[in-house]
Amino acid sequence: MTVTTVPATHPIARRGPLAQASTAEIHQSSDLQHQRHEAHIPKGSNDEKKLYILTLLTDKRHHDEMTALRRQWFPSRLLKVDAHITLFHALPGSKLPEVKADISDLAARTPRFSIGVGNQDVYEMGKGVGIKLYAGQKRALSIRSELRDKWERSLHRHEQAG
């Protein structure tokens, strides 16, 4: 699991963790243009163009600290977003109403939980680095697993994995 968040300037960031939200909000940045990895293209029609990334929302302190590390160690040419904890890389836009409803339902019944990272948990991932969660990982993986099970038929094989 890669540590990263929505930008602190995004309206949802002022509300606290997503688990406290009664409705889900999806952030789409149209100014980010990059090549999608084939493994991140969801199953679906050829007309499927919009893809969404789902991340956990963290508090400002965590966001700022992880973003500072990301800017220091992540390749600058690939640095398109601030630090975040990715749950899914490529959710199909055609399923957005279902995705929003499922996230809203899950957020309404998920209590706030702590996360933590440590120096010993840094790992290489392709062209950059990630930091494993040492606190909160089981809860984050449980959230991902529940959503993955609901969306399995719409996800690419890369997203279906554990």
CSV table of C-alpha atoms in Angstrom, one decimal, residues 68-152:
chain,number,residue,atom,x,y,z
A,68,ALA,CA,7.5,16.5,1.9
A,69,LEU,CA,9.1,13.0,1.8
A,70,ARG,CA,7.5,12.4,-1.6
A,71,ARG,CA,8.9,15.6,-3.0
A,72,GLN,CA,12.3,14.7,-1.7
A,73,TRP,CA,12.5,11.1,-2.9
A,74,PHE,CA,10.0,10.5,-5.7
A,75,PRO,CA,11.3,11.2,-9.2
A,76,SER,CA,10.3,14.8,-10.0
A,77,ARG,CA,9.3,14.0,-13.6
A,78,LEU,CA,6.7,11.6,-12.3
A,79,LEU,CA,5.5,13.8,-9.4
A,80,LYS,CA,2.0,14.6,-10.5
A,81,VAL,CA,0.1,14.4,-7.1
A,82,ASP,CA,0.8,14.9,-3.4
A,83,ALA,CA,1.3,12.0,-1.1
A,84,HIS,CA,-1.6,9.6,-0.8
A,85,ILE,CA,-2.7,6.1,0.4
A,86,THR,CA,-4.0,4.4,-2.8
A,87,LEU,CA,-6.8,1.9,-2.5
A,88,PHE,CA,-7.5,1.6,-6.3
A,89,HIS,CA,-5.6,3.0,-9.3
A,90,ALA,CA,-8.2,2.7,-12.1
A,91,LEU,CA,-11.9,2.7,-11.2
A,92,PRO,CA,-14.0,2.9,-14.4
A,93,GLY,CA,-16.0,6.1,-14.9
A,94,SER,CA,-18.9,4.1,-16.2
A,95,LYS,CA,-19.4,2.8,-12.6
A,96,LEU,CA,-19.0,6.2,-10.9
A,97,PRO,CA,-22.6,6.3,-9.4
A,98,GLU,CA,-22.2,2.8,-8.0
A,99,VAL,CA,-18.7,3.6,-6.7
A,100,LYS,CA,-19.8,6.8,-5.0
A,101,ALA,CA,-22.8,5.0,-3.3
A,102,ASP,CA,-20.5,2.1,-2.1
A,103,ILE,CA,-17.9,4.6,-0.8
A,104,SER,CA,-20.6,6.7,1.0
A,105,ASP,CA,-22.1,3.6,2.6
A,106,LEU,CA,-18.7,2.3,3.8
A,107,ALA,CA,-17.6,5.8,5.0
A,108,ALA,CA,-20.8,6.1,7.1
A,109,ARG,CA,-20.1,2.9,9.0
A,110,THR,CA,-16.3,3.1,9.2
A,111,PRO,CA,-14.9,4.6,12.4
A,112,ARG,CA,-11.9,6.9,12.2
A,113,PHE,CA,-8.6,4.9,12.6
A,114,SER,CA,-5.0,5.7,13.1
A,115,ILE,CA,-2.3,5.1,10.5
A,116,GLY,CA,1.5,5.1,10.9
A,117,VAL,CA,4.6,4.6,8.8
A,118,GLY,CA,8.3,4.0,9.7
A,119,ASN,CA,11.7,4.4,8.2
A,120,GLN,CA,12.2,0.6,8.0
A,121,ASP,CA,9.1,0.3,5.8
A,122,VAL,CA,10.3,2.1,2.7
A,123,TYR,CA,10.3,0.0,-0.5
A,124,GLU,CA,11.0,0.4,-4.2
A,125,MET,CA,8.0,0.4,-6.6
A,126,GLY,CA,8.8,0.6,-10.3
A,127,LYS,CA,10.0,4.2,-10.9
A,128,GLY,CA,9.6,5.5,-7.3
A,129,VAL,CA,9.3,4.5,-3.7
A,130,GLY,CA,6.5,3.7,-1.3
A,131,ILE,CA,6.2,3.4,2.5
A,132,LYS,CA,4.3,0.6,4.1
A,133,LEU,CA,1.8,1.3,6.8
A,134,TYR,CA,2.7,-0.2,10.1
A,135,ALA,CA,-0.4,1.0,11.9
A,136,GLY,CA,-3.8,0.9,10.2
A,137,GLN,CA,-2.7,-1.4,7.4
A,138,LYS,CA,-5.1,-4.2,8.4
A,139,ARG,CA,-8.0,-1.7,8.5
A,140,ALA,CA,-7.1,-0.1,5.2
A,141,LEU,CA,-6.7,-3.5,3.5
A,142,SER,CA,-10.1,-4.5,4.9
A,143,ILE,CA,-11.7,-1.4,3.4
A,144,ARG,CA,-10.0,-2.2,0.1
A,145,SER,CA,-11.0,-5.8,0.2
A,146,GLU,CA,-14.7,-5.0,0.9
A,147,LEU,CA,-14.8,-2.6,-2.0
A,148,ARG,CA,-12.8,-4.9,-4.3
A,149,ASP,CA,-15.3,-7.7,-3.7
A,150,LYS,CA,-18.2,-5.4,-4.6
A,151,TRP,CA,-16.5,-4.1,-7.8
A,152,GLU,CA,-14.6,-7.2,-8.9
